CSV table of C-alpha atoms in Angstrom, one decimal:
chain,number,residue,atom,x,y,z
A,1385,UNK,CA,140.4,25.4,54.0
A,1386,UNK,CA,139.4,25.9,57.7
A,1387,UNK,CA,140.1,29.5,58.0
A,1388,UNK,CA,137.3,30.1,55.4
A,1389,UNK,CA,134.8,27.5,56.5
A,1390,UNK,CA,135.7,29.7,59.8
A,1391,UNK,CA,134.7,33.5,57.9
A,1392,UNK,CA,131.6,31.2,57.0
A,1393,UNK,CA,130.4,30.5,60.2
A,1394,UNK,CA,131.6,34.2,60.8
A,1395,UNK,CA,128.6,35.4,58.6
A,1396,UNK,CA,125.7,33.5,58.7
A,1397,UNK,CA,125.7,34.0,62.4
A,1398,UNK,CA,126.5,37.8,62.2
A,1399,UNK,CA,123.3,39.6,63.3
A,1400,UNK,CA,120.9,42.0,61.6
A,1401,UNK,CA,120.8,45.4,62.7
A,1402,UNK,CA,118.0,46.3,65.6
A,1403,UNK,CA,115.4,48.2,63.9
A,1404,UNK,CA,112.0,49.4,65.1
A,1405,UNK,CA,108.8,50.8,63.9
A,1406,UNK,CA,107.1,53.9,65.4
A,1407,UNK,CA,103.9,54.8,64.4
A,1408,UNK,CA,100.4,56.8,65.2
A,1409,UNK,CA,97.1,56.9,64.2
A,1410,UNK,CA,94.0,59.0,64.6
A,1411,UNK,CA,92.9,56.2,67.4
A,1412,UNK,CA,91.7,58.1,71.1
A,1413,UNK,CA,95.0,56.5,72.7
A,1414,UNK,CA,97.5,59.5,73.0
A,1415,UNK,CA,100.6,57.3,72.5
A,1416,UNK,CA,103.4,56.8,69.9
A,1417,UNK,CA,104.0,53.4,69.7
A,1418,UNK,CA,107.6,51.3,69.4
A,1419,UNK,CA,107.4,47.9,67.9
A,1420,UNK,CA,110.7,45.5,66.6
A,1421,UNK,CA,110.1,45.1,63.0
A,1422,UNK,CA,111.5,41.9,62.9
A,1423,UNK,CA,109.7,40.1,66.6
A,1424,UNK,CA,106.6,42.3,66.3
A,1425,UNK,CA,107.4,42.9,70.5
A,1426,UNK,CA,106.1,45.9,71.5
A,1427,UNK,CA,109.2,48.2,72.9
A,1428,UNK,CA,107.8,51.4,74.1
A,1429,UNK,CA,104.5,53.0,74.1
A,1430,UNK,CA,105.5,57.2,74.4
A,1431,UNK,CA,102.3,58.9,76.2
A,1432,UNK,CA,101.0,62.6,74.7
A,1433,UNK,CA,98.0,63.3,77.2
A,1434,UNK,CA,97.2,65.1,77.3
A,1435,UNK,CA,97.5,65.6,73.5
A,1436,UNK,CA,96.7,63.8,70.4
A,1437,UNK,CA,99.7,62.9,68.0
A,1438,UNK,CA,99.5,63.3,64.7
A,1439,UNK,CA,102.4,63.3,62.8
A,1440,UNK,CA,105.9,62.1,64.1
A,1441,UNK,CA,109.6,61.8,63.4
A,1442,UNK,CA,113.3,60.8,64.7
A,1443,UNK,CA,115.0,63.9,65.8
A,1444,UNK,CA,118.9,63.0,65.9
A,1445,UNK,CA,119.8,60.0,67.7
A,1446,UNK,CA,118.0,60.8,71.1
A,1447,UNK,CA,114.8,62.3,70.7
A,1448,UNK,CA,111.3,61.7,69.0
A,1449,UNK,CA,109.0,64.3,68.3
A,1450,UNK,CA,105.4,64.2,66.9
A,1451,UNK,CA,103.0,67.4,66.5
A,1452,UNK,CA,99.6,67.4,67.8
A,1453,UNK,CA,96.3,66.1,66.2
A,1454,UNK,CA,94.1,69.0,67.3
A,1455,UNK,CA,96.5,71.8,69.0
A,1456,UNK,CA,99.7,74.2,67.7
A,1457,UNK,CA,101.3,71.9,69.8
A,1458,UNK,CA,104.8,69.6,69.4
A,1459,UNK,CA,105.7,66.9,71.9
A,1460,UNK,CA,109.0,65.7,72.2
A,1461,UNK,CA,110.3,62.8,74.3
A,1462,UNK,CA,113.3,61.2,75.1
A,1463,UNK,CA,114.3,57.0,74.4
A,1464,UNK,CA,114.9,56.3,77.8
A,1465,UNK,CA,111.3,57.6,79.4
A,1466,UNK,CA,107.7,57.2,78.0
A,1467,UNK,CA,106.6,60.9,79.1
A,1468,UNK,CA,106.8,63.4,76.8
A,1469,UNK,CA,110.3,65.1,77.8
A,1470,UNK,CA,108.8,68.9,77.0
A,1471,UNK,CA,106.0,70.8,74.9
A,1472,UNK,CA,106.7,73.4,72.4
A,1473,UNK,CA,103.6,75.5,71.5
A,1474,UNK,CA,103.2,76.6,67.8
A,1475,UNK,CA,102.5,79.4,65.6
A,1476,UNK,CA,99.8,77.2,63.8
A,1477,UNK,CA,98.7,73.5,63.6
A,1478,UNK,CA,101.4,71.4,61.9
A,1479,UNK,CA,100.7,69.1,59.2
A,1480,UNK,CA,103.4,67.4,58.9
A,1481,UNK,CA,107.1,67.6,60.6
A,1482,UNK,CA,110.5,66.3,59.7
A,1483,UNK,CA,114.1,66.7,60.8
A,1484,UNK,CA,117.7,67.3,59.6
A,1485,UNK,CA,119.7,64.0,59.2
A,1486,UNK,CA,121.3,64.9,62.1
A,1487,UNK,CA,118.8,66.4,64.2
A,1488,UNK,CA,120.3,70.1,64.1
A,1489,UNK,CA,117.3,71.4,63.0
A,1490,UNK,CA,113.4,70.8,62.9
A,1491,UNK,CA,111.3,71.5,59.7
A,1492,UNK,CA,107.2,72.0,60.2
A,1493,UNK,CA,104.6,72.4,57.7
A,1494,UNK,CA,100.8,73.8,58.7
A,1495,UNK,CA,97.7,73.2,57.5
A,1496,UNK,CA,97.5,76.8,55.7
A,1497,UNK,CA,100.2,76.0,53.5
A,1498,UNK,CA,103.2,77.3,55.9
A,1499,UNK,CA,106.5,76.0,56.5
A,1500,UNK,CA,108.8,76.3,59.7
A,1501,UNK,CA,112.6,75.7,60.4
A,1502,UNK,CA,114.2,75.6,63.9
A,1503,UNK,CA,117.3,75.6,65.2
A,1504,UNK,CA,116.8,72.5,67.9
A,1505,UNK,CA,120.0,73.5,70.0
A,1506,UNK,CA,118.5,76.8,70.6
A,1507,UNK,CA,114.4,76.8,70.0
A,1508,UNK,CA,115.0,80.3,68.2
A,1509,UNK,CA,112.6,80.1,64.7
A,1510,UNK,CA,115.3,80.5,61.4
A,1511,UNK,CA,112.1,80.7,59.4
A,1512,UNK,CA,108.7,80.9,58.4
A,1513,UNK,CA,107.2,81.6,55.2
A,1514,UNK,CA,104.4,80.6,53.3
A,1515,UNK,CA,105.6,77.4,50.9
A,1516,UNK,CA,102.1,76.1,49.3
A,1517,UNK,CA,98.3,76.9,48.7
A,1518,UNK,CA,97.0,74.0,50.4
A,1519,UNK,CA,98.4,72.2,53.4
A,1520,UNK,CA,101.4,70.8,53.8
A,1521,UNK,CA,101.0,67.1,54.3
A,1522,UNK,CA,104.3,65.6,53.8
A,1523,UNK,CA,108.2,66.9,54.6
A,1524,UNK,CA,111.4,65.2,53.8
A,1525,UNK,CA,114.8,66.2,53.7
A,1526,UNK,CA,117.7,65.1,51.2
A,1527,UNK,CA,120.7,62.7,53.0
A,1528,UNK,CA,122.8,65.4,53.1
A,1529,UNK,CA,120.5,67.9,54.5
A,1530,UNK,CA,121.1,70.1,51.0
A,1531,UNK,CA,117.5,70.1,50.3
A,1532,UNK,CA,114.3,70.2,51.8
A,1533,UNK,CA,111.2,69.1,49.7
A,1534,UNK,CA,107.5,69.2,50.5
A,1535,UNK,CA,104.1,68.0,49.0
A,1536,UNK,CA,100.8,69.3,49.2
A,1537,UNK,CA,97.0,68.8,48.4
A,1538,UNK,CA,97.6,71.2,46.0
A,1539,UNK,CA,99.1,69.4,43.6
A,1540,UNK,CA,103.0,70.7,44.0
A,1541,UNK,CA,105.5,69.5,45.3
A,1542,UNK,CA,108.4,72.5,45.9
A,1543,UNK,CA,112.2,72.1,46.7
A,1544,UNK,CA,113.6,74.1,48.8
A,1545,UNK,CA,118.1,74.7,49.1
A,1546,UNK,CA,119.1,74.8,53.2
A,1547,UNK,CA,121.3,76.7,52.0
A,1548,UNK,CA,118.9,80.1,51.7
A,1549,UNK,CA,116.1,78.4,54.2
A,1550,UNK,CA,119.2,78.8,57.3
A,1551,UNK,CA,121.0,81.9,55.5
A,1552,UNK,CA,121.6,83.9,59.0
A,1553,UNK,CA,121.4,87.2,56.7
A,1554,UNK,CA,117.8,86.7,56.0
A,1555,UNK,CA,114.6,88.1,58.8
A,1556,UNK,CA,112.9,85.2,60.2
A,1557,UNK,CA,110.0,86.3,58.1
A,1558,UNK,CA,111.5,87.1,54.8
A,1559,UNK,CA,110.0,85.3,52.0
A,1560,UNK,CA,111.9,82.0,50.3
A,1561,UNK,CA,111.4,81.1,46.7
A,1562,UNK,CA,111.2,77.3,45.9
A,1563,UNK,CA,114.8,76.1,43.9
A,1564,UNK,CA,112.2,74.4,41.7
A,1565,UNK,CA,108.3,73.7,41.6
A,1566,UNK,CA,107.5,70.5,40.0
A,1567,UNK,CA,103.8,70.5,38.1
A,1568,UNK,CA,103.3,67.3,36.8
A,1569,UNK,CA,100.7,65.9,39.1
A,1570,UNK,CA,97.2,66.9,38.0
A,1571,UNK,CA,95.9,65.8,42.1
A,1572,UNK,CA,96.5,66.2,45.4
A,1573,UNK,CA,100.7,64.3,46.0
A,1574,UNK,CA,100.4,61.8,49.0
A,1575,UNK,CA,103.8,60.6,49.3
A,1576,UNK,CA,106.9,61.4,48.7
A,1577,UNK,CA,110.0,59.3,49.1
A,1578,UNK,CA,113.9,60.8,49.2
A,1579,UNK,CA,117.1,58.7,48.4
A,1580,UNK,CA,120.3,59.5,49.9
A,1581,UNK,CA,123.1,59.1,47.5
A,1582,UNK,CA,125.2,62.6,46.8
A,1583,UNK,CA,122.7,63.2,43.7
A,1584,UNK,CA,119.6,62.6,45.3
A,1585,UNK,CA,116.3,61.3,43.8
A,1586,UNK,CA,112.7,61.8,44.5
A,1587,UNK,CA,109.5,59.8,44.2
A,1588,UNK,CA,106.3,61.5,44.3
A,1589,UNK,CA,103.0,59.6,44.1
A,1590,UNK,CA,99.6,61.7,43.7
A,1591,UNK,CA,95.8,60.6,43.3
A,1592,UNK,CA,95.9,61.1,39.8
A,1593,UNK,CA,97.2,57.0,39.9
A,1594,UNK,CA,101.0,58.2,38.6
A,1595,UNK,CA,104.5,58.0,39.9
A,1596,UNK,CA,107.0,60.1,39.0
A,1597,UNK,CA,110.6,60.0,39.8
A,1598,UNK,CA,113.1,63.1,39.7
A,1599,UNK,CA,116.7,64.3,40.2
A,1600,UNK,CA,116.6,66.8,42.4
A,1601,UNK,CA,119.1,68.8,41.6
A,1602,UNK,CA,118.5,69.6,37.9
A,1603,UNK,CA,114.6,69.1,38.6
A,1604,UNK,CA,114.1,66.8,35.3
A,1605,UNK,CA,111.7,64.4,35.7
A,1606,UNK,CA,113.2,60.9,34.8
A,1607,UNK,CA,110.1,58.5,34.9
A,1608,UNK,CA,106.8,58.6,34.6
A,1609,UNK,CA,104.3,55.8,35.6
A,1610,UNK,CA,100.3,55.4,35.3
A,1611,UNK,CA,98.8,52.4,37.6
A,1612,UNK,CA,95.0,51.3,37.7
A,1613,UNK,CA,94.3,53.0,41.0
A,1614,UNK,CA,94.9,56.0,43.1
A,1615,UNK,CA,98.9,55.9,45.3
A,1616,UNK,CA,98.6,57.1,48.3
A,1617,UNK,CA,102.1,56.0,49.4
A,1618,UNK,CA,105.8,54.8,48.3
A,1619,UNK,CA,109.2,53.7,49.3
A,1620,UNK,CA,112.3,54.1,47.4
A,1621,UNK,CA,115.4,51.5,48.0
A,1622,UNK,CA,118.9,53.1,48.9
A,1623,UNK,CA,120.3,51.4,45.4
A,1624,UNK,CA,117.0,53.5,43.5
A,1625,UNK,CA,116.3,49.9,41.9
A,1626,UNK,CA,113.2,48.6,43.2
A,1627,UNK,CA,109.9,51.5,44.2
A,1628,UNK,CA,107.2,50.2,46.2
A,1629,UNK,CA,103.6,52.3,45.8
A,1630,UNK,CA,100.5,51.9,48.2
A,1631,UNK,CA,97.2,52.3,46.6
A,1632,UNK,CA,94.0,53.2,47.9
A,1633,UNK,CA,92.7,49.8,47.0
A,1634,UNK,CA,95.2,48.5,49.6
A,1635,UNK,CA,97.2,46.7,47.1
A,1636,UNK,CA,101.1,47.6,46.9
A,1637,UNK,CA,103.0,47.6,43.2
A,1638,UNK,CA,106.5,47.2,43.3
A,1639,UNK,CA,108.2,49.0,40.3
A,1640,UNK,CA,111.9,48.0,38.6
A,1641,UNK,CA,113.5,51.2,38.2
A,1642,UNK,CA,115.8,50.0,36.4
A,1643,UNK,CA,113.7,49.4,33.2
A,1644,UNK,CA,113.9,53.7,32.7
A,1645,UNK,CA,111.6,55.2,30.9
A,1646,UNK,CA,108.7,57.6,30.7
A,1647,UNK,CA,105.7,54.3,30.3
A,1648,UNK,CA,102.1,53.1,31.5
A,1649,UNK,CA,102.6,49.7,32.0
A,1650,UNK,CA,99.6,47.7,30.8
A,1651,UNK,CA,96.9,45.8,33.4
A,1652,UNK,CA,98.3,42.4,32.7
A,1653,UNK,CA,102.1,44.0,34.2
A,1654,UNK,CA,100.7,45.7,36.8
A,1655,UNK,CA,98.8,42.6,38.5
A,1656,UNK,CA,101.8,40.8,38.2
A,1657,UNK,CA,103.8,42.6,40.1
A,1658,UNK,CA,101.0,43.7,42.9
A,1659,UNK,CA,99.4,42.0,45.9
A,1660,UNK,CA,96.9,42.6,48.3
A,1661,UNK,CA,97.8,43.8,51.3
A,1662,UNK,CA,95.1,45.6,53.6
A,1663,UNK,CA,92.0,46.3,53.4
A,1664,UNK,CA,91.9,49.6,53.1
A,1665,UNK,CA,94.3,52.6,51.4
A,1666,UNK,CA,97.9,51.5,52.1
A,1667,UNK,CA,98.9,55.5,54.0
A,1668,UNK,CA,102.8,54.1,54.7
A,1669,UNK,CA,105.6,52.4,53.4
A,1670,UNK,CA,108.7,52.2,55.1
A,1671,UNK,CA,112.0,49.5,54.2
A,1672,UNK,CA,114.5,48.2,56.4
A,1673,UNK,CA,117.8,48.6,56.8
A,1674,UNK,CA,119.1,46.2,54.3
A,1675,UNK,CA,116.0,46.3,52.0
A,1676,UNK,CA,114.7,42.9,53.1
A,1677,UNK,CA,111.9,43.5,54.3
A,1678,UNK,CA,108.8,46.4,53.4
A,1679,UNK,CA,107.0,47.7,56.6
A,1680,UNK,CA,103.4,49.0,55.4
A,1681,UNK,CA,100.3,50.9,57.1
A,1682,UNK,CA,97.1,51.6,56.8
A,1683,UNK,CA,94.2,53.2,57.3
A,1684,UNK,CA,92.4,50.3,58.5
A,1685,UNK,CA,94.7,50.7,61.4
A,1686,UNK,CA,97.0,47.2,60.7
A,1687,UNK,CA,101.0,47.8,59.9
A,1688,UNK,CA,102.7,44.8,58.1
A,1689,UNK,CA,105.9,43.0,57.6
A,1690,UNK,CA,106.3,41.7,54.3
A,1691,UNK,CA,109.3,39.6,52.6
A,1692,UNK,CA,110.1,41.5,49.0
A,1693,UNK,CA,111.3,38.8,47.6
A,1694,UNK,CA,108.0,36.6,48.1
A,1695,UNK,CA,105.5,39.3,48.5
A,1696,UNK,CA,104.2,37.2,51.7
A,1697,UNK,CA,103.7,38.4,54.9
A,1698,UNK,CA,105.8,37.7,58.2
A,1699,UNK,CA,104.1,39.1,60.7
A,1700,UNK,CA,101.6,41.9,61.4
A,1701,UNK,CA,101.2,44.3,64.0
A,1702,UNK,CA,97.7,45.2,65.8
A,1703,UNK,CA,98.4,48.3,68.0
A,1704,UNK,CA,96.2,50.8,66.1
A,1705,UNK,CA,92.2,50.4,65.4
A,1706,UNK,CA,92.3,53.4,64.0
A,1707,UNK,CA,93.7,54.8,60.3
A,1708,UNK,CA,97.4,55.4,60.9
A,1709,UNK,CA,99.0,59.2,60.2
A,1710,UNK,CA,102.7,58.1,60.9
A,1711,UNK,CA,104.8,55.1,60.2
A,1712,UNK,CA,108.9,55.4,60.2
A,1713,UNK,CA,111.4,52.8,60.5
A,1714,UNK,CA,114.6,53.7,62.8
A,1715,UNK,CA,117.5,51.7,63.8
A,1716,UNK,CA,116.8,51.3,67.5
A,1717,UNK,CA,117.9,54.1,69.9
A,1718,UNK,CA,120.2,53.4,72.5
A,1719,UNK,CA,118.3,55.8,74.8
A,1720,UNK,CA,116.1,52.6,74.4
A,1721,UNK,CA,118.5,50.3,76.1
A,1722,UNK,CA,117.7,52.8,79.2
A,1723,UNK,CA,113.9,52.1,79.4
A,1724,UNK,CA,113.9,48.1,79.2
A,1725,UNK,CA,116.1,47.8,81.1
A,1726,UNK,CA,114.0,49.4,84.0
A,1727,UNK,CA,116.8,52.5,84.8
A,1728,UNK,CA,114.8,55.7,84.5
A,1729,UNK,CA,118.7,57.6,84.5
A,1730,UNK,CA,117.2,61.0,82.3
A,1731,UNK,CA,120.4,60.8,80.4
A,1732,UNK,CA,119.0,63.4,78.2
A,1733,UNK,CA,118.5,66.5,79.0
A,1734,UNK,CA,115.3,68.0,77.6
A,1735,UNK,CA,115.6,70.4,74.8
A,1736,UNK,CA,114.9,74.1,74.5
A,1737,UNK,CA,111.4,75.7,73.9
A,1738,UNK,CA,110.6,76.1,70.2
A,1739,UNK,CA,110.4,79.7,70.1
A,1740,UNK,CA,106.9,81.3,67.7
A,1741,UNK,CA,107.3,83.8,65.2
A,1742,UNK,CA,108.2,87.5,66.8
A,1743,UNK,CA,109.6,85.4,70.2
A,1744,UNK,CA,113.4,86.0,71.6
A,1745,UNK,CA,115.3,83.5,72.4
A,1746,UNK,CA,117.5,84.5,75.3
A,1747,UNK,CA,121.1,84.3,74.4
A,1748,UNK,CA,120.3,82.8,70.7
A,1749,UNK,CA,123.4,81.4,68.8
A,1750,UNK,CA,124.0,82.5,65.7
A,1751,UNK,CA,122.2,79.7,63.4
A,1752,UNK,CA,124.3,77.8,60.9
A,1753,UNK,CA,124.3,78.5,57.8
A,1754,UNK,CA,124.3,75.6,54.5
A,1755,UNK,CA,127.8,76.2,52.8
A,1756,UNK,CA,128.4,75.5,49.4
A,1757,UNK,CA,131.3,73.5,48.9
A,1758,UNK,CA,134.4,75.0,45.8
A,1759,UNK,CA,132.2,72.2,43.2
A,1760,UNK,CA,128.7,73.5,44.2
A,1761,UNK,CA,127.6,70.6,46.3
A,1762,UNK,CA,126.2,71.6,49.3
A,1763,UNK,CA,127.8,70.6,52.2
A,1764,UNK,CA,125.4,68.4,55.0
A,1765,UNK,CA,124.2,71.0,57.3
A,1766,UNK,CA,126.4,69.5,60.4
A,1767,UNK,CA,129.5,70.5,58.0
A,1768,UNK,CA,127.9,73.7,57.6
A,1769,UNK,CA,126.8,74.1,61.4
A,1770,UNK,CA,131.0,74.0,62.1
A,1771,UNK,CA,131.9,76.0,58.9
A,1772,UNK,CA,129.3,78.7,60.3
A,1773,UNK,CA,131.1,78.6,63.7
A,1774,UNK,CA,134.2,78.7,63.3
A,1775,UNK,CA,133.7,81.8,60.7
A,1776,UNK,CA,132.3,83.4,63.3
A,1777,UNK,CA,134.8,83.0,66.3
A,1778,UNK,CA,136.6,85.7,65.9
A,1779,UNK,CA,139.8,84.3,67.0
A,1780,UNK,CA,142.9,83.9,65.3
A,1781,UNK,CA,143.4,81.2,63.0
A,1782,UNK,CA,139.4,81.5,62.2
A,1783,UNK,CA,139.2,81.8,58.9
A,1784,UNK,CA,141.9,79.1,58.4
A,1785,UNK,CA,140.2,77.2,60.2
A,1786,UNK,CA,137.0,77.5,58.2
A,1787,UNK,CA,138.9,77.2,54.9
A,1788,UNK,CA,140.0,73.8,56.1
A,1789,UNK,CA,136.6,73.0,57.3
A,1790,UNK,CA,135.4,73.2,53.9
A,1791,UNK,CA,137.9,71.7,52.3
A,1792,UNK,CA,137.4,68.2,54.1
A,1793,UNK,CA,133.3,68.6,53.3
A,1794,UNK,CA,134.6,68.9,50.0
A,1795,UNK,CA,137.1,66.1,50.2
A,1796,UNK,CA,134.2,63.7,51.9
A,1797,UNK,CA,131.7,64.5,49.3
A,1798,UNK,CA,134.3,63.7,46.8
A,1799,UNK,CA,134.8,59.8,48.7
A,1800,UNK,CA,130.8,59.9,48.5
A,1801,UNK,CA,130.8,60.7,45.2
A,1802,UNK,CA,133.0,57.6,44.0
A,1803,UNK,CA,131.4,55.0,46.2
A,1804,UNK,CA,128.2,56.0,44.6
A,1805,UNK,CA,129.6,55.2,41.3
A,1806,UNK,CA,131.2,51.8,42.5
A,1807,UNK,CA,127.9,51.1,43.7
A,1808,UNK,CA,126.1,51.8,40.4
A,1809,UNK,CA,128.8,50.1,38.3
A,1810,UNK,CA,128.3,46.8,40.4
A,1811,UNK,CA,124.8,47.0,39.7
A,1812,UNK,CA,124.7,47.6,35.5
């Protein structure tokens, strides 16, 4: 009995994960802000002067990257210092940026509809290709790094196989064909959210007032739901139970995905599962790691943190005075501890300058190829990187090492599938 009491005490005092919300806006502040999502305290303000940060993303565990709002420029920071670590000039102004989960590759989408892929460790431009007919407004990568998804104002959603995009056998400017193109939306697609399981799904929202749930590996449309107003943002919990949808009238809708069907909820149902959140369009949504908090950002410049059960706002963050351009929630990086302690150790080295089309990086490494496992499942980009390096090492036993690496990747993918199925069974 005493042991049970001790265990209960330990559970009750267990610390929640420390998370931050990283945000940018179109205001005159040349700053990327980082706030604690549970206290609302400002932890850092990363300066981009001269420059105006647009969309930002986390690169691995040590770096932060933002495209410039007005110039063909990328700003890069390490978490331990608020001033820019380095800058890279790009071939065109980027409308969106996204990194592979392991931080090995960085992807960008331009205002002209092109996409680019860089290998971060060398700065080499792996691929540049025509992806859309209009600006690439949002990029997302699946948790394994196997799929790259892009959405655009042209109403299309396209899925790209990273094993094709990152294939060293192709030239950097060689055309790439998408694995599939989703044309179900009739107006501009505004946002996309991707789950991280072995069989990831994608949720898309559009100005056509619909949200659609897709199976990435098959391209199948699983569900389509209509709403009374245009949708502008979305996020999906990792267990694929609920979707949260931001609208152009400032409301947030909660959709129960366990009632899987192609349907259009009635107005009463939509009202019951919606709550007023902002005074302008809800442009960004994100969930905390334990999915008990929803973080929303708006074109009115405000950020709000919501309890997802009660729909009550637990705090407001007012660092911005203009429409938000990006918002993401990540675990608090280790480098921020050095920043908050006042240390200036510069623990993280500057990254190589990213190449533009036609440029050659001296001493360039051969970039990794996302490798297919024996079961046909694509390995993570970090696994693919290791496999490619082993296969090209040319040393004694390199072929055996490459085969062992493939078998290890296959094994852990199978473990992930079993865990995923167990979670789904427990939910049902």
